[in-house]
Short mmCIF file of C-alpha atoms in Angstrom, two decimals:
data_model
loop_
_atom_site.label_atom_id
_atom_site.label_comp_id
_atom_site.label_asym_id
_atom_site.label_seq_id
_atom_site.Cartn_x
_atom_site.Cartn_y
_atom_site.Cartn_z
CA MET Y 877 39.46 -76.93 -37.93
CA GLY Y 878 42.98 -75.51 -37.89
CA PRO Y 879 44.52 -73.39 -35.15
CA VAL Y 880 43.15 -69.89 -34.65
CA SER Y 881 45.41 -67.10 -35.83
CA TRP Y 882 45.35 -63.47 -34.77
CA LYS Y 883 46.48 -60.46 -36.77
CA ASN Y 884 48.77 -58.11 -34.86
CA ALA Y 885 47.36 -54.68 -34.07
CA SER Y 886 48.16 -51.57 -32.08
CA THR Y 887 45.76 -49.22 -30.32
CA LEU Y 888 46.17 -45.80 -28.73
CA ILE Y 889 43.95 -44.70 -25.86
CA VAL Y 890 44.03 -40.90 -26.06
CA LEU Y 891 43.13 -39.13 -22.82
CA ALA Y 892 42.98 -35.32 -22.92
CA ARG Y 893 42.53 -32.78 -20.17
CA ASN Y 894 39.01 -31.40 -20.31
CA ARG Y 895 39.06 -27.98 -18.65
CA LEU Y 896 35.29 -27.57 -19.02
CA SER Y 897 34.69 -30.84 -17.19
CA GLN Y 898 37.02 -29.69 -14.42
CA ALA Y 899 35.08 -26.43 -14.09
CA VAL Y 900 31.82 -28.37 -13.75
CA ILE Y 901 33.30 -30.50 -11.00
CA ASN Y 902 34.47 -27.45 -9.10
CA ASN Y 903 31.13 -25.67 -9.32
CA LYS Y 904 28.64 -28.46 -8.61
CA ASN Y 905 28.49 -30.69 -5.61
CA ASN Y 906 26.04 -33.46 -6.47
CA ASP Y 907 27.25 -37.06 -6.26
CA VAL Y 908 27.30 -37.73 -10.00
CA GLN Y 909 29.48 -34.73 -10.79
CA LYS Y 910 31.99 -35.78 -8.15
CA LEU Y 911 32.59 -38.97 -10.13
CA LEU Y 912 33.80 -37.07 -13.19
CA PRO Y 913 37.56 -36.84 -13.77
CA ASP Y 914 39.20 -33.80 -15.34
CA TYR Y 915 39.90 -35.58 -18.64
CA SER Y 916 38.07 -37.07 -21.60
CA CYS Y 917 38.77 -40.13 -23.75
CA MET Y 918 38.70 -40.18 -27.54
CA LEU Y 919 36.23 -42.75 -28.89
CA LEU Y 920 35.66 -43.37 -32.60
CA LYS Y 921 32.56 -44.92 -34.13
CA ARG Y 922 33.30 -47.61 -36.68
CA SER Y 923 31.34 -47.69 -39.93
CA SER Y 924 28.24 -49.86 -40.21
CA GLN Y 925 30.05 -51.53 -43.13
CA SER Y 926 33.03 -52.53 -41.01
CA LYS Y 927 33.76 -56.26 -40.88
CA PHE Y 928 34.98 -55.99 -37.29
CA PHE Y 929 32.81 -54.45 -34.55
CA ALA Y 930 30.57 -52.51 -36.94
CA ASN Y 931 29.03 -49.40 -35.31
CA ALA Y 932 31.08 -49.90 -32.16
CA PHE Y 933 32.86 -47.02 -30.44
CA VAL Y 934 36.54 -47.91 -30.15
CA PHE Y 935 39.90 -46.41 -29.33
CA PRO Y 936 41.97 -45.33 -32.38
CA GLY Y 937 44.14 -48.06 -33.87
CA GLY Y 938 44.33 -50.95 -36.27
CA ALA Y 939 46.47 -53.66 -37.81
CA THR Y 940 50.23 -53.24 -37.87
CA GLU Y 941 52.11 -52.92 -41.16
CA VAL Y 942 55.55 -54.11 -42.23
CA ALA Y 943 56.48 -50.45 -42.76
CA ASP Y 944 56.09 -49.78 -39.01
CA PHE Y 945 59.06 -52.07 -38.33
CA SER Y 946 61.33 -50.92 -41.15
CA PRO Y 947 65.05 -50.60 -40.23
CA SER Y 948 64.82 -47.16 -41.84
CA TRP Y 949 62.98 -45.95 -38.75
CA LEU Y 950 65.97 -46.75 -36.56
CA GLU Y 951 68.19 -44.94 -39.05
CA HIS Y 952 65.87 -41.93 -38.88
CA PHE Y 953 65.99 -41.84 -35.08
CA ASP Y 954 69.77 -42.34 -35.15
CA GLU Y 955 70.18 -39.33 -37.44
CA HIS Y 956 68.47 -37.22 -34.82
CA GLY Y 957 70.37 -38.33 -31.74
CA PHE Y 958 68.60 -41.54 -30.71
CA ASN Y 959 70.62 -44.61 -31.59
CA ARG Y 960 69.44 -48.16 -31.09
CA GLU Y 961 70.95 -48.50 -27.62
CA LYS Y 962 69.37 -45.28 -26.41
CA LEU Y 963 65.94 -46.22 -27.73
CA ALA Y 964 66.18 -49.69 -26.21
CA SER Y 965 67.13 -48.24 -22.83
CA GLN Y 966 64.09 -45.95 -22.91
CA PHE Y 967 61.40 -48.27 -24.27
CA VAL Y 968 62.33 -51.81 -23.34
CA VAL Y 969 61.02 -50.86 -19.94
CA SER Y 970 60.44 -54.27 -18.45
CA GLN Y 971 61.97 -57.71 -18.80
CA GLN Y 972 59.02 -59.23 -16.93
CA ASP Y 973 56.35 -61.21 -18.75
CA LYS Y 974 57.30 -60.19 -22.28
CA VAL Y 975 54.14 -60.61 -24.32
CA PRO Y 976 54.33 -62.97 -27.34
CA LEU Y 977 53.32 -60.03 -29.53
CA TYR Y 978 56.76 -58.49 -29.12
CA ALA Y 979 58.38 -61.62 -30.54
CA ASP Y 980 56.09 -61.60 -33.59
CA ILE Y 981 57.63 -58.89 -35.77
CA PRO Y 982 58.39 -58.78 -39.53
CA ASN Y 983 61.98 -57.61 -39.08
CA SER Y 984 64.37 -59.00 -36.50
CA ASP Y 985 66.50 -55.83 -36.65
CA CYS Y 986 63.77 -53.60 -35.23
CA ILE Y 987 62.90 -52.87 -31.62
CA PRO Y 988 59.37 -54.25 -31.06
CA GLU Y 989 58.52 -51.66 -28.41
CA VAL Y 990 59.35 -48.96 -30.96
CA GLY Y 991 57.59 -50.57 -33.94
CA TYR Y 992 54.28 -51.10 -32.14
CA ARG Y 993 54.32 -47.51 -30.90
CA ILE Y 994 54.92 -46.26 -34.43
CA SER Y 995 52.00 -48.39 -35.59
CA ALA Y 996 49.67 -46.89 -32.95
CA ILE Y 997 50.73 -43.34 -33.88
CA ARG Y 998 50.35 -43.98 -37.62
CA GLU Y 999 46.92 -45.60 -37.24
CA THR Y 1000 45.73 -42.76 -35.02
CA PHE Y 1001 46.83 -40.21 -37.62
CA GLU Y 1002 45.11 -42.12 -40.43
CA GLU Y 1003 41.82 -42.30 -38.53
CA THR Y 1004 41.76 -38.91 -36.80
CA GLY Y 1005 44.32 -36.59 -38.40
CA VAL Y 1006 45.93 -36.14 -34.97
CA LEU Y 1007 49.70 -36.44 -35.42
CA PHE Y 1008 51.63 -37.48 -32.34
CA CYS Y 1009 55.07 -36.35 -33.52
CA LYS Y 1010 57.60 -33.88 -32.24
CA PRO Y 1011 60.27 -31.79 -34.04
CA ALA Y 1012 63.72 -33.33 -34.25
CA GLN Y 1013 66.25 -31.17 -32.41
CA ILE Y 1014 69.00 -30.95 -35.06
CA HIS Y 1015 70.79 -27.78 -36.15
CA GLY Y 1016 70.52 -26.76 -39.78
CA GLN Y 1017 67.22 -28.53 -40.41
CA SER Y 1018 64.60 -27.24 -42.83
CA ASN Y 1019 62.12 -24.63 -41.68
CA SER Y 1020 59.27 -26.35 -43.53
CA ILE Y 1021 56.00 -26.01 -41.65
CA LEU Y 1022 53.33 -28.68 -41.77
CA LYS Y 1023 50.08 -26.80 -42.44
CA ALA Y 1024 46.49 -28.00 -41.98
CA ASP Y 1025 46.00 -28.65 -45.71
CA ASP Y 1026 49.26 -30.60 -45.76
CA LEU Y 1027 48.09 -32.75 -42.86
CA ILE Y 1028 44.89 -33.65 -44.71
CA GLU Y 1029 46.87 -34.66 -47.80
CA TRP Y 1030 49.37 -36.72 -45.79
CA GLN Y 1031 46.54 -38.38 -43.90
CA LYS Y 1032 45.17 -39.66 -47.20
CA ARG Y 1033 48.58 -40.66 -48.52
CA ILE Y 1034 49.50 -42.66 -45.42
CA HIS Y 1035 46.10 -44.34 -45.41
CA HIS Y 1036 46.83 -45.69 -48.89
CA ASN Y 1037 50.50 -46.44 -48.24
CA PRO Y 1038 51.87 -46.84 -44.68
CA GLU Y 1039 55.43 -46.27 -45.97
CA GLU Y 1040 54.49 -42.63 -46.49
CA PHE Y 1041 54.58 -42.07 -42.72
CA LEU Y 1042 58.37 -42.31 -42.66
CA ILE Y 1043 58.54 -40.04 -45.73
CA LEU Y 1044 56.42 -37.47 -43.90
CA CYS Y 1045 58.68 -37.56 -40.85
CA LYS Y 1046 61.83 -37.24 -42.95
CA LYS Y 1047 60.45 -34.35 -45.01
CA TYR Y 1048 59.41 -32.28 -42.01
CA PHE Y 1049 62.13 -33.42 -39.58
CA LEU Y 1050 59.69 -35.07 -37.21
CA LEU Y 1051 60.02 -37.96 -34.80
CA PRO Y 1052 57.02 -40.12 -33.83
CA ASP Y 1053 56.49 -39.17 -30.19
CA LEU Y 1054 57.23 -42.59 -28.73
CA TRP Y 1055 57.89 -40.94 -25.38
CA SER Y 1056 54.24 -39.95 -24.93
CA LEU Y 1057 52.98 -43.54 -25.24
CA TYR Y 1058 52.82 -45.85 -22.24
CA GLU Y 1059 52.32 -49.62 -22.41
CA TRP Y 1060 48.93 -50.42 -20.93
CA SER Y 1061 47.48 -53.83 -21.89
CA ASN Y 1062 47.38 -56.59 -24.49
CA TRP Y 1063 44.04 -58.12 -25.54
CA LEU Y 1064 43.26 -61.05 -27.81
CA THR Y 1065 39.93 -61.29 -29.64
CA PRO Y 1066 38.04 -64.29 -28.17
CA THR Y 1067 38.13 -67.43 -30.27
CA ASN Y 1068 34.33 -67.53 -30.69
CA MET Y 1069 34.00 -63.96 -31.97
CA GLY Y 1070 34.13 -64.64 -35.72
CA PRO Y 1071 36.78 -64.99 -38.41
CA LYS Y 1072 38.57 -61.66 -37.78
CA ARG Y 1073 40.71 -61.77 -34.66
CA TYR Y 1074 43.40 -59.44 -33.39
CA ASP Y 1075 46.26 -59.57 -30.93
CA THR Y 1076 46.27 -55.92 -29.90
CA MET Y 1077 48.75 -53.86 -27.91
CA PHE Y 1078 47.06 -51.00 -26.05
CA TYR Y 1079 49.05 -47.84 -25.35
CA VAL Y 1080 47.96 -44.75 -23.40
CA CYS Y 1081 48.74 -41.16 -24.34
CA VAL Y 1082 47.83 -38.35 -21.92
CA ILE Y 1083 47.69 -34.83 -23.37
CA ASP Y 1084 46.82 -31.40 -21.99
CA ASN Y 1085 44.29 -30.26 -24.58
CA ILE Y 1086 41.61 -31.86 -26.75
CA PRO Y 1087 43.02 -31.73 -30.32
CA ASP Y 1088 41.22 -31.03 -33.59
CA VAL Y 1089 40.07 -34.29 -35.16
CA ARG Y 1090 39.52 -34.99 -38.87
CA ILE Y 1091 37.74 -38.27 -39.61
CA ASP Y 1092 37.23 -39.62 -43.12
CA GLY Y 1093 33.51 -40.32 -42.68
CA LYS Y 1094 33.96 -43.76 -44.23
CA GLU Y 1095 35.78 -46.16 -41.92
CA ILE Y 1096 35.20 -43.81 -38.98
CA THR Y 1097 31.89 -41.94 -38.90
CA GLN Y 1098 31.92 -40.09 -35.58
CA VAL Y 1099 34.27 -38.94 -32.83
CA LEU Y 1100 33.20 -38.70 -29.20
CA TRP Y 1101 35.14 -37.07 -26.36
CA THR Y 1102 33.79 -38.13 -22.99
CA ASP Y 1103 34.99 -39.05 -19.52
CA PRO Y 1104 34.95 -42.73 -18.46
CA TYR Y 1105 31.82 -42.37 -16.33
CA ASN Y 1106 29.72 -40.82 -19.09
CA ALA Y 1107 31.08 -43.24 -21.70
CA ILE Y 1108 29.79 -46.15 -19.63
CA LEU Y 1109 26.51 -44.32 -18.99
CA LYS Y 1110 25.96 -43.78 -22.74
CA HIS Y 1111 26.65 -47.49 -23.32
CA VAL Y 1112 24.18 -48.59 -20.64
CA GLN Y 1113 21.53 -46.22 -22.00
CA GLY Y 1114 22.00 -47.68 -25.48
CA HIS Y 1115 23.30 -44.47 -27.10
CA ILE Y 1116 26.63 -46.11 -27.97
CA TRP Y 1117 28.04 -49.63 -27.91
CA LEU Y 1118 31.44 -50.46 -26.43
CA ALA Y 1119 33.25 -53.79 -26.74
CA PRO Y 1120 34.40 -55.56 -23.55
CA PRO Y 1121 38.05 -54.30 -23.70
CA GLN Y 1122 36.79 -50.71 -23.92
CA LEU Y 1123 34.34 -51.28 -21.06
CA TYR Y 1124 37.00 -52.82 -18.85
CA GLU Y 1125 39.69 -50.22 -19.59
CA LEU Y 1126 37.33 -47.26 -19.12
CA CYS Y 1127 36.32 -48.68 -15.73
CA ARG Y 1128 40.02 -48.92 -14.85
CA PHE Y 1129 40.58 -45.28 -15.80
CA ALA Y 1130 37.57 -44.28 -13.70
CA GLN Y 1131 39.76 -45.02 -10.66
CA ILE Y 1132 42.06 -42.12 -11.59
CA GLY Y 1133 40.63 -38.64 -11.26
CA THR Y 1134 43.19 -36.22 -12.69
CA VAL Y 1135 45.54 -35.85 -15.65
CA GLU Y 1136 48.49 -35.43 -13.31
CA ASP Y 1137 47.70 -38.68 -11.50
CA LEU Y 1138 47.20 -40.43 -14.85
CA LYS Y 1139 50.67 -39.45 -16.06
CA ILE Y 1140 52.31 -40.57 -12.83
CA PHE Y 1141 50.44 -43.86 -12.75
CA CYS Y 1142 51.01 -44.77 -16.41
CA LYS Y 1143 54.74 -44.05 -16.19
CA SER Y 1144 55.29 -46.11 -13.06
CA ARG Y 1145 52.90 -48.94 -13.94
CA GLN Y 1146 54.50 -49.80 -17.28
CA GLN Y 1147 57.72 -50.71 -15.48
CA LYS Y 1148 55.90 -53.79 -14.19
CA GLY Y 1149 55.18 -55.26 -17.64
CA ILE Y 1150 51.91 -56.48 -19.09
CA GLU Y 1151 50.15 -59.80 -19.66
CA ARG Y 1152 48.35 -60.97 -22.76
CA TRP Y 1153 44.66 -61.51 -22.02
CA LEU Y 1154 42.45 -63.93 -23.89
CA PRO Y 1155 38.84 -63.35 -22.77
CA ILE Y 1156 36.78 -66.53 -22.43
CA ARG Y 1157 33.13 -66.03 -23.38
CA SER Y 1158 30.54 -68.43 -22.04
CA GLN Y 1159 26.77 -68.54 -21.63
CA SER Y 1160 25.30 -68.21 -18.16
CA GLU Y 1161 21.82 -68.31 -16.67
CA GLU Y 1162 21.54 -64.51 -16.79
CA GLY Y 1163 23.12 -63.97 -20.23
CA TYR Y 1164 26.78 -64.48 -20.94
CA THR Y 1165 30.00 -63.89 -19.06
CA THR Y 1166 33.48 -62.89 -20.15
CA ILE Y 1167 36.04 -64.60 -17.91
CA LEU Y 1168 39.45 -62.89 -17.61
CA PRO Y 1169 42.85 -63.99 -16.26
CA GLY Y 1170 43.02 -64.21 -12.48
CA ASP Y 1171 39.44 -65.48 -12.18
CA SER Y 1172 39.19 -68.86 -10.47
CA LEU Y 1173 37.25 -70.16 -13.50
CA TYR Y 1174 39.94 -69.12 -15.97
CA PRO Y 1175 41.61 -72.19 -17.55
CA VAL Y 1176 45.11 -73.21 -16.50
CA PRO Y 1177 47.36 -73.55 -18.38
CA LYS Y 1178 46.26 -70.66 -20.54
CA ASP Y 1179 45.64 -71.60 -24.14
CA THR Y 1180 43.63 -70.44 -27.14
CA ASN Y 1181 40.94 -73.09 -26.86
CA THR Y 1182 37.66 -72.05 -25.26
CA PRO Y 1183 37.10 -74.28 -22.21
CA ASN Y 1184 33.80 -75.94 -21.44
CA ILE Y 1185 32.51 -73.82 -18.57
CA GLU Y 1186 29.12 -75.04 -17.45
CA ASP Y 1187 26.26 -72.60 -16.99
CA ARG Y 1188 25.86 -73.50 -13.34
CA GLN Y 1189 29.45 -72.42 -12.62
CA LEU Y 1190 28.72 -68.92 -13.88
CA SER Y 1191 25.57 -68.44 -11.87
CA THR Y 1192 25.65 -65.39 -9.63
CA LYS Y 1193 24.58 -67.76 -6.86
CA HIS Y 1194 27.85 -69.64 -7.14
CA THR Y 1195 30.46 -68.08 -4.86
CA GLU Y 1196 34.04 -67.96 -6.18
CA ILE Y 1197 37.12 -66.93 -4.25
CA LEU Y 1198 38.66 -64.96 -7.10
CA LYS Y 1199 36.66 -63.11 -9.72
CA ASN Y 1200 37.74 -61.11 -12.74
CA ARG Y 1201 34.80 -61.10 -15.12
CA ILE Y 1202 32.28 -59.05 -17.04
CA CYS Y 1203 28.72 -60.33 -16.62
CA PHE Y 1204 26.26 -59.34 -19.36
CA THR Y 1205 22.49 -59.60 -19.01
CA SER Y 1206 22.03 -57.79 -22.35
CA PRO Y 1207 24.38 -56.25 -24.96
CA ASN Y 1208 24.32 -52.97 -23.00
CA LEU Y 1209 23.73 -53.99 -19.38
CA PHE Y 1210 26.72 -55.45 -17.57
CA ARG Y 1211 28.56 -55.69 -14.27
CA ILE Y 1212 32.30 -55.93 -13.81
CA VAL Y 1213 33.22 -58.11 -10.86
CA CYS Y 1214 36.89 -57.99 -9.87
CA ASN Y 1215 38.48 -58.82 -6.54
CA VAL Y 1216 41.82 -59.81 -8.07
CA ILE Y 1217 45.01 -57.88 -7.36
CA ASP Y 1218 46.63 -57.34 -10.76
CA PRO Y 1219 50.24 -58.62 -10.72
CA HIS Y 1220 51.27 -55.85 -13.12
CA GLY Y 1221 50.13 -52.95 -10.99
CA HIS Y 1222 46.84 -52.09 -12.70
CA LYS Y 1223 43.90 -50.54 -10.90
CA GLN Y 1224 40.90 -52.75 -10.29
CA PRO Y 1225 38.03 -51.60 -12.55
CA ARG Y 1226 35.20 -49.76 -10.87
CA ASN Y 1227 31.76 -51.31 -11.15
CA LEU Y 1228 30.33 -48.08 -12.56
CA VAL Y 1229 26.95 -49.56 -13.49
CA ASP Y 1230 26.13 -50.35 -9.87
CA GLU Y 1231 27.31 -46.87 -8.87
CA MET Y 1232 25.02 -45.32 -11.47
CA THR Y 1233 22.08 -47.35 -10.18
CA GLU Y 1234 22.81 -46.24 -6.62
CA ASN Y 1235 23.08 -42.58 -7.67
CA ILE Y 1236 19.71 -42.76 -9.44
CA HIS Y 1237 18.16 -44.41 -6.37
CA GLN Y 1238 19.53 -41.72 -4.03
CA SER Y 1239 18.36 -38.91 -6.31
CA LYS Y 1240 14.77 -40.20 -6.05
CA MET Y 1241 14.82 -40.32 -2.26
#
């Protein structure tokens, strides 16, 4: 069997202020409501016909395209006051632990940190109709207005031809809003997860209002806006299914309660760089466990070959000094165990499932 290859991808975690949720928090004092933040996350349900995570609820995103890294994008930004040096100074935010993904680009003239952001914005528009662009501030530009019907048409056009995204931006004097995207994480699909594998850059975008969403009903069949706590609750109850990266990231976000704190944290954290994570899946006595970097059972040196981790090592009875893992007893029931300090400034994920169990227990007392 030859070496495993991953297809490059880009994902956008969209977090929007939810004023209704904030009002509920202010008006009710029970323990569960206190856990709710003042923002919701956009989750999209993949089609049952999808070849990758069918029926799963995921963050918007998908495979990168050559068009996302076209030199014409740099020319477009340059025409509107952002030359290569200025973009590099703003988005090459860290020289620490540069992920291999940034070296794997189709055009050596592009800026990887720009190209992957463009990819995340384009994919999000294709899947949801939400366009994260801003007007270019240049005198004498056209007064053309992008109307709702136009957006629907461009959504279809870009879906069929990614090169149309640049055409859209040129026609309406728009710039992909790179500035609203923060580097967050980089996940590899585990080697034993099937033939389709992705090396995915995760970005975060924090906005003040929940936008209108237009899904195609084919690749994406449903949109769900929910806070991290309720997303995990729906997963545990079996109403939705979330893949391990979504579970882990939502439990990280659950540590941050407000939109203002989110913006501050994302901006400062990305200065510390990110690390590529290859989850290691292995059977255990209780089910299966996903081992993550920093865990004392994680293989060193890191490679793309699944190590032989014996069942007895993953037993909950076996005490480890460092743990960074997701323990599954069923597809929907899990526990995140993490006592590792992330070297790149991330929050430790909250073990929301145990908190939910405790809240239910207290409510019955």
